[in-house]
PDB file of C-alpha atoms and ligand atoms in Angstrom:
ATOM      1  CA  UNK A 162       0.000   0.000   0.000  1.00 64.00           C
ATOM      2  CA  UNK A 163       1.091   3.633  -0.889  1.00 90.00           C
ATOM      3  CA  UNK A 164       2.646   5.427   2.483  1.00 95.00           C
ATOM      4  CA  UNK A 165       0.169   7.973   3.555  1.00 97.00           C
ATOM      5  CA  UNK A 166       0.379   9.546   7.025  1.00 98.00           C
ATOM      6  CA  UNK A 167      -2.317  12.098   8.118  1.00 98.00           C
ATOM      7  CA  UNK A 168      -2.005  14.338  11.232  1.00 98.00           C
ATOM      8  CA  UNK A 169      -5.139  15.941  11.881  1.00 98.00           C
ATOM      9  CA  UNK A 170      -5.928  18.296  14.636  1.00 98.00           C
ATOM     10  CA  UNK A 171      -3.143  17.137  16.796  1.00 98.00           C
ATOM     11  CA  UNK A 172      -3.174  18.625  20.311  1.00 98.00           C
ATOM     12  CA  UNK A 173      -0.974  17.370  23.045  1.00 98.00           C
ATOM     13  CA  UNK A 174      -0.004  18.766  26.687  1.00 97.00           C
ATOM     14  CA  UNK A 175       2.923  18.337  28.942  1.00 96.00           C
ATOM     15  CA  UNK A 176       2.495  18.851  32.704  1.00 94.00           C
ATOM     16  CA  UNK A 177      -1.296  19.866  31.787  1.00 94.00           C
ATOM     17  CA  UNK A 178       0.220  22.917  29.605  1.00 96.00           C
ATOM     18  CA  UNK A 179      -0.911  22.564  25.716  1.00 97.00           C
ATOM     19  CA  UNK A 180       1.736  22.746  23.414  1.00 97.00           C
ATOM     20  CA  UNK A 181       0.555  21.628  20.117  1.00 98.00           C
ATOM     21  CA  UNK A 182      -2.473  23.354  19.567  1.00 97.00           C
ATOM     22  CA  UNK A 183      -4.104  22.025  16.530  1.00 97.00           C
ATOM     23  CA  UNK A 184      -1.460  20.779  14.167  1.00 97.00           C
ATOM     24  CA  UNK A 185      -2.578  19.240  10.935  1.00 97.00           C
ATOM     25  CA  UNK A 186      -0.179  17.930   7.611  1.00 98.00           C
ATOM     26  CA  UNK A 187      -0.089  15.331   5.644  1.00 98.00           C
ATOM     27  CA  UNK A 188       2.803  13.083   4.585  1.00 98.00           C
ATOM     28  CA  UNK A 189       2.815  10.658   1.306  1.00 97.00           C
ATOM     29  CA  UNK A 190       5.229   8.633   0.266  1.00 97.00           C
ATOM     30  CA  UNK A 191       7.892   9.748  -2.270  1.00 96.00           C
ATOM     31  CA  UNK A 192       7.520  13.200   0.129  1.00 97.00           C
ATOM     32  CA  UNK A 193      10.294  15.407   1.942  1.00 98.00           C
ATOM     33  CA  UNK A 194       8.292  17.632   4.072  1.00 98.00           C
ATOM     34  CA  UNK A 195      10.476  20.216   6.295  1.00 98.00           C
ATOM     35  CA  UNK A 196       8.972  22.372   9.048  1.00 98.00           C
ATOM     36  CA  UNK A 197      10.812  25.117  10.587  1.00 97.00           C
ATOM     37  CA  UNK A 198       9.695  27.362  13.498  1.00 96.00           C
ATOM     38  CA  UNK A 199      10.982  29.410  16.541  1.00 95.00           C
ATOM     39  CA  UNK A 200      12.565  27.893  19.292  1.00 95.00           C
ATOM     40  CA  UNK A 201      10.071  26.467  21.770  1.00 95.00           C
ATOM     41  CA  UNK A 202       6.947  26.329  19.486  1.00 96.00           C
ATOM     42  CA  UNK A 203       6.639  22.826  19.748  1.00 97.00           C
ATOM     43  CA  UNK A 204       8.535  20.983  17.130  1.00 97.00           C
ATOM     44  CA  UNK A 205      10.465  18.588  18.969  1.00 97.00           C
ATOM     45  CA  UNK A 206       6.822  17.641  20.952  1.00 97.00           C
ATOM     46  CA  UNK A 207       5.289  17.105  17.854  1.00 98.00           C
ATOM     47  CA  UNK A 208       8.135  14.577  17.423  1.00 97.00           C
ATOM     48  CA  UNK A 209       7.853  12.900  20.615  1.00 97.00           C
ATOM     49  CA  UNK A 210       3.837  12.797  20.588  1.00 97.00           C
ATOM     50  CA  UNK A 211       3.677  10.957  17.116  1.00 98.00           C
ATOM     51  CA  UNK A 212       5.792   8.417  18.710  1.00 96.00           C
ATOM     52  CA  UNK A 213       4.134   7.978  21.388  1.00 96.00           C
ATOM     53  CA  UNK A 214       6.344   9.516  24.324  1.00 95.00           C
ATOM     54  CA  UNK A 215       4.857   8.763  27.601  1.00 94.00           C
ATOM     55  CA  UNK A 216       5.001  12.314  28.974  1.00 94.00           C
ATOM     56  CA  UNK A 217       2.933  14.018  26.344  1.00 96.00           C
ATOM     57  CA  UNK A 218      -0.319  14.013  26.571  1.00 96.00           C
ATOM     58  CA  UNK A 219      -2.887  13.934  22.876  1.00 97.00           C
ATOM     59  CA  UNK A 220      -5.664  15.464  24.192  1.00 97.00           C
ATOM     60  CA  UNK A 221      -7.710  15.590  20.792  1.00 97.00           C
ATOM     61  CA  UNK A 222      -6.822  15.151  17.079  1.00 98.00           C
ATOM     62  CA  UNK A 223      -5.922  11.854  14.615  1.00 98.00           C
ATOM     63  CA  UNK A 224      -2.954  10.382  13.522  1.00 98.00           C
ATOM     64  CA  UNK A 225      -3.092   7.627  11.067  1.00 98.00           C
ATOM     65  CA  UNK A 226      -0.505   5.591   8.748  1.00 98.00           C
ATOM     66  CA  UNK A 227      -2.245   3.703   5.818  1.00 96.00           C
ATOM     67  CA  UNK A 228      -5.661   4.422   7.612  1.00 96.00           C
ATOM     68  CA  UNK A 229      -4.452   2.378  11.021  1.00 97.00           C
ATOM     69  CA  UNK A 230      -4.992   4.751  14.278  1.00 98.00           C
ATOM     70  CA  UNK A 231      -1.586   5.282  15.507  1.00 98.00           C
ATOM     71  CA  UNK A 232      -2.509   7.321  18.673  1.00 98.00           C
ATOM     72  CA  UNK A 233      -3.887   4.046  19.644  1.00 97.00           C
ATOM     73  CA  UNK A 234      -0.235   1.944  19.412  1.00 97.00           C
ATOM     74  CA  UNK A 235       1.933   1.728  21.919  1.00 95.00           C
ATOM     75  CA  UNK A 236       5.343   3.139  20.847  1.00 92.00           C
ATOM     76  CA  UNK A 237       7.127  -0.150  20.166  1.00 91.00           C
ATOM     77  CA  UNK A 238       4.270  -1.067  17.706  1.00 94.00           C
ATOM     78  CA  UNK A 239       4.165   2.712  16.034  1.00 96.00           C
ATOM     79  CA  UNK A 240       8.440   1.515  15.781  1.00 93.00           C
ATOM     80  CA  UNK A 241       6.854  -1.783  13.642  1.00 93.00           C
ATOM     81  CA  UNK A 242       4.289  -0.263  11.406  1.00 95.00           C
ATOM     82  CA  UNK A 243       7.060   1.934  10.254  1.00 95.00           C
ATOM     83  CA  UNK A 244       7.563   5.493  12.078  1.00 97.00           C
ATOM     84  CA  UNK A 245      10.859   6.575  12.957  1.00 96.00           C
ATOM     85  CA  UNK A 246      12.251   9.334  15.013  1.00 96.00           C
ATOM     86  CA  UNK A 247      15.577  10.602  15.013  1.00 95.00           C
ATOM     87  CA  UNK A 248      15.668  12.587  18.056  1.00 93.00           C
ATOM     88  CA  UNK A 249      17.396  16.293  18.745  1.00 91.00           C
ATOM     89  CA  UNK A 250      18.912  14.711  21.768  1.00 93.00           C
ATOM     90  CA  UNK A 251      19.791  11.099  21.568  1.00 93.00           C
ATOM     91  CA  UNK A 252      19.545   9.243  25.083  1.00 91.00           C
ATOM     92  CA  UNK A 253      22.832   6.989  25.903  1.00 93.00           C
ATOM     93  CA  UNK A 254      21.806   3.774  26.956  1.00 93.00           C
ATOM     94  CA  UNK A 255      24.864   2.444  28.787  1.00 93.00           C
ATOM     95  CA  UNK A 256      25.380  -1.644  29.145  1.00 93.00           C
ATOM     96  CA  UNK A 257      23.292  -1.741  25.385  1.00 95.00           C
ATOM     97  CA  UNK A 258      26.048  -2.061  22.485  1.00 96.00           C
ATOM     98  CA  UNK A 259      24.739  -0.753  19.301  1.00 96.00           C
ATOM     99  CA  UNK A 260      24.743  -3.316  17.407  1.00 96.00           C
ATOM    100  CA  UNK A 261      22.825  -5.536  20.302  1.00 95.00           C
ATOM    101  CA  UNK A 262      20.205  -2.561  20.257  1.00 95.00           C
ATOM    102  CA  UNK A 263      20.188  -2.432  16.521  1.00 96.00           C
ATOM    103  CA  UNK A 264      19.950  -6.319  15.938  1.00 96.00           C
ATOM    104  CA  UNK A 265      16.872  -5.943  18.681  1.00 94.00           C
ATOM    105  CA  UNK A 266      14.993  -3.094  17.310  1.00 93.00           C
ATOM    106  CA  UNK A 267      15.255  -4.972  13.594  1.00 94.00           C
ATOM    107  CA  UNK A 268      14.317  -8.342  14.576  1.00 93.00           C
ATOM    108  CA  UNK A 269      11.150  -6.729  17.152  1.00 90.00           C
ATOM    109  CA  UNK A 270      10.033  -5.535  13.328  1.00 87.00           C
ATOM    110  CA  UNK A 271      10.071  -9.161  12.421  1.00 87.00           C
ATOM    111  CA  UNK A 272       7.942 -12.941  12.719  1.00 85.00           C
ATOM    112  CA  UNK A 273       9.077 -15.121  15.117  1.00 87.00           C
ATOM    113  CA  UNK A 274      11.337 -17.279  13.796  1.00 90.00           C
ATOM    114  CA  UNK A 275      12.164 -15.166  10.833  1.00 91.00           C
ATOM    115  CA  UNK A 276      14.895 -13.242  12.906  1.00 93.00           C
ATOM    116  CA  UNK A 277      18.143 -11.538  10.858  1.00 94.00           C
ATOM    117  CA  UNK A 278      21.431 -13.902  11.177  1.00 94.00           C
ATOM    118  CA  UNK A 279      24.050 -12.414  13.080  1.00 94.00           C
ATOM    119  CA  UNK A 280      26.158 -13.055   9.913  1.00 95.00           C
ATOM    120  CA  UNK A 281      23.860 -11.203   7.708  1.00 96.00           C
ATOM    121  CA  UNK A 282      23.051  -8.396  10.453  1.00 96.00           C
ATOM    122  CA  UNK A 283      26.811  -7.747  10.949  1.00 96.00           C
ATOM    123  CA  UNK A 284      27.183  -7.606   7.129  1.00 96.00           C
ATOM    124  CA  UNK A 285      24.180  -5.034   6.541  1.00 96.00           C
ATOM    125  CA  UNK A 286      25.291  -3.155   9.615  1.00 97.00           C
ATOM    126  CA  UNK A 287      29.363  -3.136   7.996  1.00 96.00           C
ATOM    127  CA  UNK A 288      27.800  -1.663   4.620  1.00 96.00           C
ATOM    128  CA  UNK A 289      25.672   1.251   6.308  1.00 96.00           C
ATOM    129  CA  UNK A 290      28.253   2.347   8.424  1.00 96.00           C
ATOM    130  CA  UNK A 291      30.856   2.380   5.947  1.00 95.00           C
ATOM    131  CA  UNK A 292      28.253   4.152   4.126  1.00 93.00           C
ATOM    132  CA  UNK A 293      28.174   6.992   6.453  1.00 93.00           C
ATOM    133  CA  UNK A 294      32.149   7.080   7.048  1.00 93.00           C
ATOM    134  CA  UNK A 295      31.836   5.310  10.787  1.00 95.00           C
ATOM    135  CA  UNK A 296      34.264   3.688  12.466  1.00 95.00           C
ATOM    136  CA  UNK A 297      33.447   0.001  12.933  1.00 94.00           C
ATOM    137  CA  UNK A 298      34.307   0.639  16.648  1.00 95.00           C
ATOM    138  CA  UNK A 299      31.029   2.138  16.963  1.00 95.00           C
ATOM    139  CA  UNK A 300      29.340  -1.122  16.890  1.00 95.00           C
ATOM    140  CA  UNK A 301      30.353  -2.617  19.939  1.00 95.00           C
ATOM    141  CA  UNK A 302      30.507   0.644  21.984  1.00 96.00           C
ATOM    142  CA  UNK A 303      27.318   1.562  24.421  1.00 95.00           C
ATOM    143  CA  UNK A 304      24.990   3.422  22.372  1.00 95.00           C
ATOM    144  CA  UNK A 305      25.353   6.877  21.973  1.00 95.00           C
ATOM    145  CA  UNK A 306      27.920   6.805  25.487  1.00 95.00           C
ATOM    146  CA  UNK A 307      30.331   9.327  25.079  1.00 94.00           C
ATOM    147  CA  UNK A 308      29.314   9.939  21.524  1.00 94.00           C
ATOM    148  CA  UNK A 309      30.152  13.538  20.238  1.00 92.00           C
ATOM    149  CA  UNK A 310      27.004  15.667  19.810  1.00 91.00           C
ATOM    150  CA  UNK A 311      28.273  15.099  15.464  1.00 91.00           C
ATOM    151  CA  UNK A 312      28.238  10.813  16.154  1.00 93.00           C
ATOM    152  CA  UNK A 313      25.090  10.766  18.097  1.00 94.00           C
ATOM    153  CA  UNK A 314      23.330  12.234  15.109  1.00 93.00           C
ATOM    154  CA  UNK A 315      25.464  10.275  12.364  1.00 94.00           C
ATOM    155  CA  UNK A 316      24.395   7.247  14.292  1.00 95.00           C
ATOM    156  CA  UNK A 317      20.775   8.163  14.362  1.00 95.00           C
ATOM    157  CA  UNK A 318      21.012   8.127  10.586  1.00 95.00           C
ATOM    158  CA  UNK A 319      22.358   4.873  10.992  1.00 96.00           C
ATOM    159  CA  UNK A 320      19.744   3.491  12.493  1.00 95.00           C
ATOM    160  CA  UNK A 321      16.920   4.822  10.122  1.00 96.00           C
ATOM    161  CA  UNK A 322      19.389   3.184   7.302  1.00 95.00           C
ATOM    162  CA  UNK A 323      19.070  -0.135   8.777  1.00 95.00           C
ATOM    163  CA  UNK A 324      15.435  -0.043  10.207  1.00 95.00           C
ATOM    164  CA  UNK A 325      13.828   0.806   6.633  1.00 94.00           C
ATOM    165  CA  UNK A 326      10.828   2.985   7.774  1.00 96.00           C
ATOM    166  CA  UNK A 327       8.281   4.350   6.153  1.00 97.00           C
ATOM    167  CA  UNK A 328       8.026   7.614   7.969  1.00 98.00           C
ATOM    168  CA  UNK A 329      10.887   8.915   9.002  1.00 98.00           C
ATOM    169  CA  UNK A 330      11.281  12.118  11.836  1.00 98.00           C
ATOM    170  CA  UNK A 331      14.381  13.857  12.001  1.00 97.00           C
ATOM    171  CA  UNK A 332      14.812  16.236  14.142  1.00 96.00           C
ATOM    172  CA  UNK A 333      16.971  18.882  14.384  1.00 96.00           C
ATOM    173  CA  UNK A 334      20.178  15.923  12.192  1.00 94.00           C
ATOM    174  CA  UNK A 335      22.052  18.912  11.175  1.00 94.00           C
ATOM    175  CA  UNK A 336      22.764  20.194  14.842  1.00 92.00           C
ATOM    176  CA  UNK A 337      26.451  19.619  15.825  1.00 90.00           C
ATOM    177  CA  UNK A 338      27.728  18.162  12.163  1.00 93.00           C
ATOM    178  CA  UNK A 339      30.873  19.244  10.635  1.00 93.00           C
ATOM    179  CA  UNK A 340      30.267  20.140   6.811  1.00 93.00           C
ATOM    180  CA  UNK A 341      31.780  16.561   6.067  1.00 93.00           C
ATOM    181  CA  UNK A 342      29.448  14.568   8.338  1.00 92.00           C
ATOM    182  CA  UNK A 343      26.263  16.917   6.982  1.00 95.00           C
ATOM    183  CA  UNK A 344      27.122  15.932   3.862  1.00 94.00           C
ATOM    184  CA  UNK A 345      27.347  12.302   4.958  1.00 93.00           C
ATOM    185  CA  UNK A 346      24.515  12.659   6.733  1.00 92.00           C
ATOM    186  CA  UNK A 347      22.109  14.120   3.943  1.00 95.00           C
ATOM    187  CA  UNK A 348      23.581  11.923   1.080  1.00 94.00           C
ATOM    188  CA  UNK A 349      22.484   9.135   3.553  1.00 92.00           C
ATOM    189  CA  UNK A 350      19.056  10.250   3.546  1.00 94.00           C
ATOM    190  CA  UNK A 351      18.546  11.168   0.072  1.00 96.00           C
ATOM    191  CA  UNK A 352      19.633   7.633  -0.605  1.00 95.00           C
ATOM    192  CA  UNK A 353      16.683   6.285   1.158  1.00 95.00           C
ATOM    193  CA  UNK A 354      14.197   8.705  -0.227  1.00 96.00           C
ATOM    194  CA  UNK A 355      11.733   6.655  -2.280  1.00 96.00           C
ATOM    195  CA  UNK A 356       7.877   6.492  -3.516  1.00 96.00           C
ATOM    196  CA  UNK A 357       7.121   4.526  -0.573  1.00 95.00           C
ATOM    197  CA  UNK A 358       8.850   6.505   2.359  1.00 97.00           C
ATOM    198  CA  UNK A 359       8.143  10.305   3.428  1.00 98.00           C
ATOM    199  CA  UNK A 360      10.219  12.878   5.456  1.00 98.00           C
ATOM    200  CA  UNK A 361       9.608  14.903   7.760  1.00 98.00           C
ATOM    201  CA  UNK A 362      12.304  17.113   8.577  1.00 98.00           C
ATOM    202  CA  UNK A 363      12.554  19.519  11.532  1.00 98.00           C
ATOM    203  CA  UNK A 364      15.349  21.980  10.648  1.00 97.00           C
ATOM    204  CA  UNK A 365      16.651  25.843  11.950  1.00 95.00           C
ATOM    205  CA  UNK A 366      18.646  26.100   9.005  1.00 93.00           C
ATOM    206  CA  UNK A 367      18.436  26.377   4.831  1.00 92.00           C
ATOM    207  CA  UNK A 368      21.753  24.684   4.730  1.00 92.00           C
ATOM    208  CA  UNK A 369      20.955  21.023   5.204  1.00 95.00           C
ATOM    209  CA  UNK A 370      17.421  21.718   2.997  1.00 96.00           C
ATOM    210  CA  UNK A 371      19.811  22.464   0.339  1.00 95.00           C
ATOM    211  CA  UNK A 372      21.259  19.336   0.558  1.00 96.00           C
ATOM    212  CA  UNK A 373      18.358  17.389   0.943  1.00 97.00           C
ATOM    213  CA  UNK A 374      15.878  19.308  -1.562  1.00 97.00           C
ATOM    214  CA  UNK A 375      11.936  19.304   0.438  1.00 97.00           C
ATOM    215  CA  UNK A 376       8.561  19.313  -2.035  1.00 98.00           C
ATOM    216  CA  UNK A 377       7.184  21.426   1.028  1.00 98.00           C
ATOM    217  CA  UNK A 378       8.176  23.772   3.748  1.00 98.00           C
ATOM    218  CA  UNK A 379       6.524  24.395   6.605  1.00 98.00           C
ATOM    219  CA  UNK A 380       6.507  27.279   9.332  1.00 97.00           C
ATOM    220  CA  UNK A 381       5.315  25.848  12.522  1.00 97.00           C
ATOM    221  CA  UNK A 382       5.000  28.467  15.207  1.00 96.00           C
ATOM    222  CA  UNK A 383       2.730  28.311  19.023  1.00 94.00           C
ATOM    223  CA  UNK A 384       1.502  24.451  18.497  1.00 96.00           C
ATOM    224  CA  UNK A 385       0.168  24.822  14.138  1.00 96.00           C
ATOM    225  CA  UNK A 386       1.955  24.953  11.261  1.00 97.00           C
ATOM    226  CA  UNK A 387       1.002  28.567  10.054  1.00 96.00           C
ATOM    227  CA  UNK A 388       2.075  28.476   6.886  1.00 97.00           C
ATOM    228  CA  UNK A 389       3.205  26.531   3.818  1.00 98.00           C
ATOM    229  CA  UNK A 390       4.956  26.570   0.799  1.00 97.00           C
ATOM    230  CA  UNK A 391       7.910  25.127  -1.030  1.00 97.00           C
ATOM    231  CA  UNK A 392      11.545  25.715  -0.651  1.00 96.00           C
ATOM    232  CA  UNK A 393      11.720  29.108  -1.427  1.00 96.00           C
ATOM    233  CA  UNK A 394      10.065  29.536   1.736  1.00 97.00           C
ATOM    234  CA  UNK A 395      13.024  28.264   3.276  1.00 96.00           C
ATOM    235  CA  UNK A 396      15.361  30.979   1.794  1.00 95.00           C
ATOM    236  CA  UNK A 397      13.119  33.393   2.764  1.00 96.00           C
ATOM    237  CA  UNK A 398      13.245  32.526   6.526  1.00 95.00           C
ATOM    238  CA  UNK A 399      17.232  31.997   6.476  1.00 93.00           C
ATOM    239  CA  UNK A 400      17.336  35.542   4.904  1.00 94.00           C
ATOM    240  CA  UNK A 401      14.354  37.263   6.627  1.00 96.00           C
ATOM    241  CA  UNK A 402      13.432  35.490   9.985  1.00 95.00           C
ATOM    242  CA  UNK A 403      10.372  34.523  11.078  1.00 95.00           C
ATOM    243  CA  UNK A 404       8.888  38.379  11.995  1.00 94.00           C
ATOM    244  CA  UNK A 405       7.643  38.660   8.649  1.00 95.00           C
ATOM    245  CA  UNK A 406       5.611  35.965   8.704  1.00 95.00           C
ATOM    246  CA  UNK A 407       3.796  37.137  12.562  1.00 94.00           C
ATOM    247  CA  UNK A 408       2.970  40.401  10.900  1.00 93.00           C
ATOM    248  CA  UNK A 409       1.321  38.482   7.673  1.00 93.00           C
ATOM    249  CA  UNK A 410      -0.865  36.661  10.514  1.00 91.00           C
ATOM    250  CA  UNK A 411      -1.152  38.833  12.909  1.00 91.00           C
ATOM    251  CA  UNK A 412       0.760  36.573  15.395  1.00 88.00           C
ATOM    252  CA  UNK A 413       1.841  37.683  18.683  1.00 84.00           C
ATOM    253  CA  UNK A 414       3.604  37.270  21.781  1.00 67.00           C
ATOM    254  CA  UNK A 415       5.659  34.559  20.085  1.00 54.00           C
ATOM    255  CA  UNK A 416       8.635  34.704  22.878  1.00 59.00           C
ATOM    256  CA  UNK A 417      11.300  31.484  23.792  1.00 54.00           C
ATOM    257  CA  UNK A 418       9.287  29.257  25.978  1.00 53.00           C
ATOM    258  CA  UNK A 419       5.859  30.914  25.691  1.00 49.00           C
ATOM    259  CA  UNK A 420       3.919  29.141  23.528  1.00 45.00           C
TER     260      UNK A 420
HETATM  261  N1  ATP B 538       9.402  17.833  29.531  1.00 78.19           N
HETATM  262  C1  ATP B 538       8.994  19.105  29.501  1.00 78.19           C
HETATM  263  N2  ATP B 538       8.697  19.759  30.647  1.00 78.19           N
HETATM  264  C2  ATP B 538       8.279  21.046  30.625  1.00 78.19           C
HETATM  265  N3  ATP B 538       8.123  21.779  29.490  1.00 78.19           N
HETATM  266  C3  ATP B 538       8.397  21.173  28.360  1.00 78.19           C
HETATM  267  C4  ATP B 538       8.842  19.813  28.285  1.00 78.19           C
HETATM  268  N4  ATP B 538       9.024  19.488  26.990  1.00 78.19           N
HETATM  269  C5  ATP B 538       8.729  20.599  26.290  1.00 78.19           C
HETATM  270  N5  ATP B 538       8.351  21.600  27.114  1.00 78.19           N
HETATM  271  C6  ATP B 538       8.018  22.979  26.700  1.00 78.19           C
HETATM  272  O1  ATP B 538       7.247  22.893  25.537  1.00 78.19           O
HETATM  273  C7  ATP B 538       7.583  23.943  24.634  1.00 78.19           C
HETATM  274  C8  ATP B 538       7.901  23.341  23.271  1.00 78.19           C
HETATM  275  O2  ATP B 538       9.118  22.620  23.365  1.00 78.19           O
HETATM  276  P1  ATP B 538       9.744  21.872  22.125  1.00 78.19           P
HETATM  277  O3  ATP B 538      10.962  21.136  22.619  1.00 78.19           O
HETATM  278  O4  ATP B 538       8.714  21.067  21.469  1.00 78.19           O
HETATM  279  O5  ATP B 538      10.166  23.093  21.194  1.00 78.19           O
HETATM  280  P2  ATP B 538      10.911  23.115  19.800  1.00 78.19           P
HETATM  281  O6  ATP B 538      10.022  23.798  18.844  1.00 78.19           O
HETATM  282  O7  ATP B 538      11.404  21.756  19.465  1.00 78.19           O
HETATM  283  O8  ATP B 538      12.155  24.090  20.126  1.00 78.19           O
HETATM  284  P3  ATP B 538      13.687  24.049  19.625  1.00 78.19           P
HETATM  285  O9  ATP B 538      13.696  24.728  18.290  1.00 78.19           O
HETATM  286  O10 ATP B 538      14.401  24.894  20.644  1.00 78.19           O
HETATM  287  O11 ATP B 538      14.162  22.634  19.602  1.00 78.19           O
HETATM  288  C9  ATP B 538       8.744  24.700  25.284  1.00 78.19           C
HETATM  289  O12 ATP B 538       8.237  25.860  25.881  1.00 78.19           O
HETATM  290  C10 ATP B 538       9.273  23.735  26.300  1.00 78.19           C
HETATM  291  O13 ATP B 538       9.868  24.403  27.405  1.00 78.19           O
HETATM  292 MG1   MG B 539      13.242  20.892  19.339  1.00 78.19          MG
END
């Protein structure tokens, strides 16, 4: 079936405070859709509520992949039917080697009894990180424990490479890459772009959107997306800020942390 992942309405609350206040957009496959916004608008929940984090709370809206409720799945099964989040700040899991967690998360996606080899895993795993210029070293080490800020994100790429989803979150990828590793990094994702996998691509900057080229840009600012467009959007932000767009809308008190 043709990816198609609808967001309608979404509102979620933290600590009883709303955040996302009616967020709607719709991802199909074959799409790169970027949204960019003020710090503290809510991007990063929007993340962690389509995935299901336990601390934010939907409070009203849909969400649905290939017409199956999501807000309904718990967050290991929203992992399975194909949603992927790489997050602005990895968590280090310490006593976990990568490649255990990576051979778990791909074999949770699979039967019983039709689990990856170890052989075959370790091969696959060898190809994507030489893919993305990784040390093999990085296999066996804790996940994300003492990573760099740059080789947490690189290895979140890693792990959408191997996990083949069909909606894939990143979240703020380009934060803390050299210009090699965002290279890397984006050459890695346009690799996986396809008709049957969408984007969605929370960014600050033009600079890694022209490296991975979006079909639509969106400005996301206290809880909704308030406006959309295509790239040029994008340049227009990078070059203008965002004040132009509160005085098209009539937007105010947009300050950090007041949403
Ligand atoms: N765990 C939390 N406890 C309290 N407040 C929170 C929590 N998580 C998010 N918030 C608040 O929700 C608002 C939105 O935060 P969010 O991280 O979604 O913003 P963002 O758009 O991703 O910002 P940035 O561009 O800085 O990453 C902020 O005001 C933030 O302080
Ligand atoms: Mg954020």
């Amino acid at each position: 079936m043709a990816t198609h992942f609808k967001i309608d309405g979404l509102k979620a609350a933290i600590d009883g405070k709303e955040i996302l206040k009616g967020l709607s957009l719709e991802i199909k496959g074959g799409e790169v859709h970027a949204i960019m916004g003020p710090n503290g608008t809510g991007k990063s929940t929007l993340a962690s509520s389509l995935m299901g984090h336990p601390k934010y709370e939907v409070t009203s809206g849909e969400v649905s992949l290939n017409g199956e409720d999501v807000l309904e799945m718990a967050v290991d099964e929203r992992a399975r039917a194909g949603l992927f989040l790489a997050m602005q700040y990895p968590s280090e899991i310490s006593g976990v080697t990568n490649s255990d967690f990576l051979r778990s998360a791909i074999n949770a996606r699979r039967e019983e009894g039709k689990e990856i080899s170890l052989i075959k895993f370790i091969r696959l795993m060898e190809g994507k990180m030489k893919e993305l210029e990784m040390n093999p070293e990085f296999m066996h080490r804790y996940l994300n424990e003492g990573f760099s800020g740059g080789e947490k994100k690189r290895n979140e790429i890693l792990q959408m490479m191997m996990l083949d989803p069909s909606i894939v979150i990143l979240d703020e990828i380009d934060s803390g890459l050299d210009i090699d590793a965002l290279k890397i990094v984006a050459n890695g994702v346009n690799a996986m772009r396809s008709e049957d996998r969408g984007f969605l691509i929370i960014t600050h900057y033009q600079r890694l959107l022209d490296y991975i080229k979006p079909d639509f840009v969106h400005v996301m600012m206290q809880g909704r997306i308030v406006k959309s467009g295509g790239p040029e959007l994008a340049e227009r932000l990078e070059s203008e800020g965002y004040d132009w767009v509160k005085e098209e809308l009539g937007i105010v008190d947009e300050t950090v942390g007041q949403v």
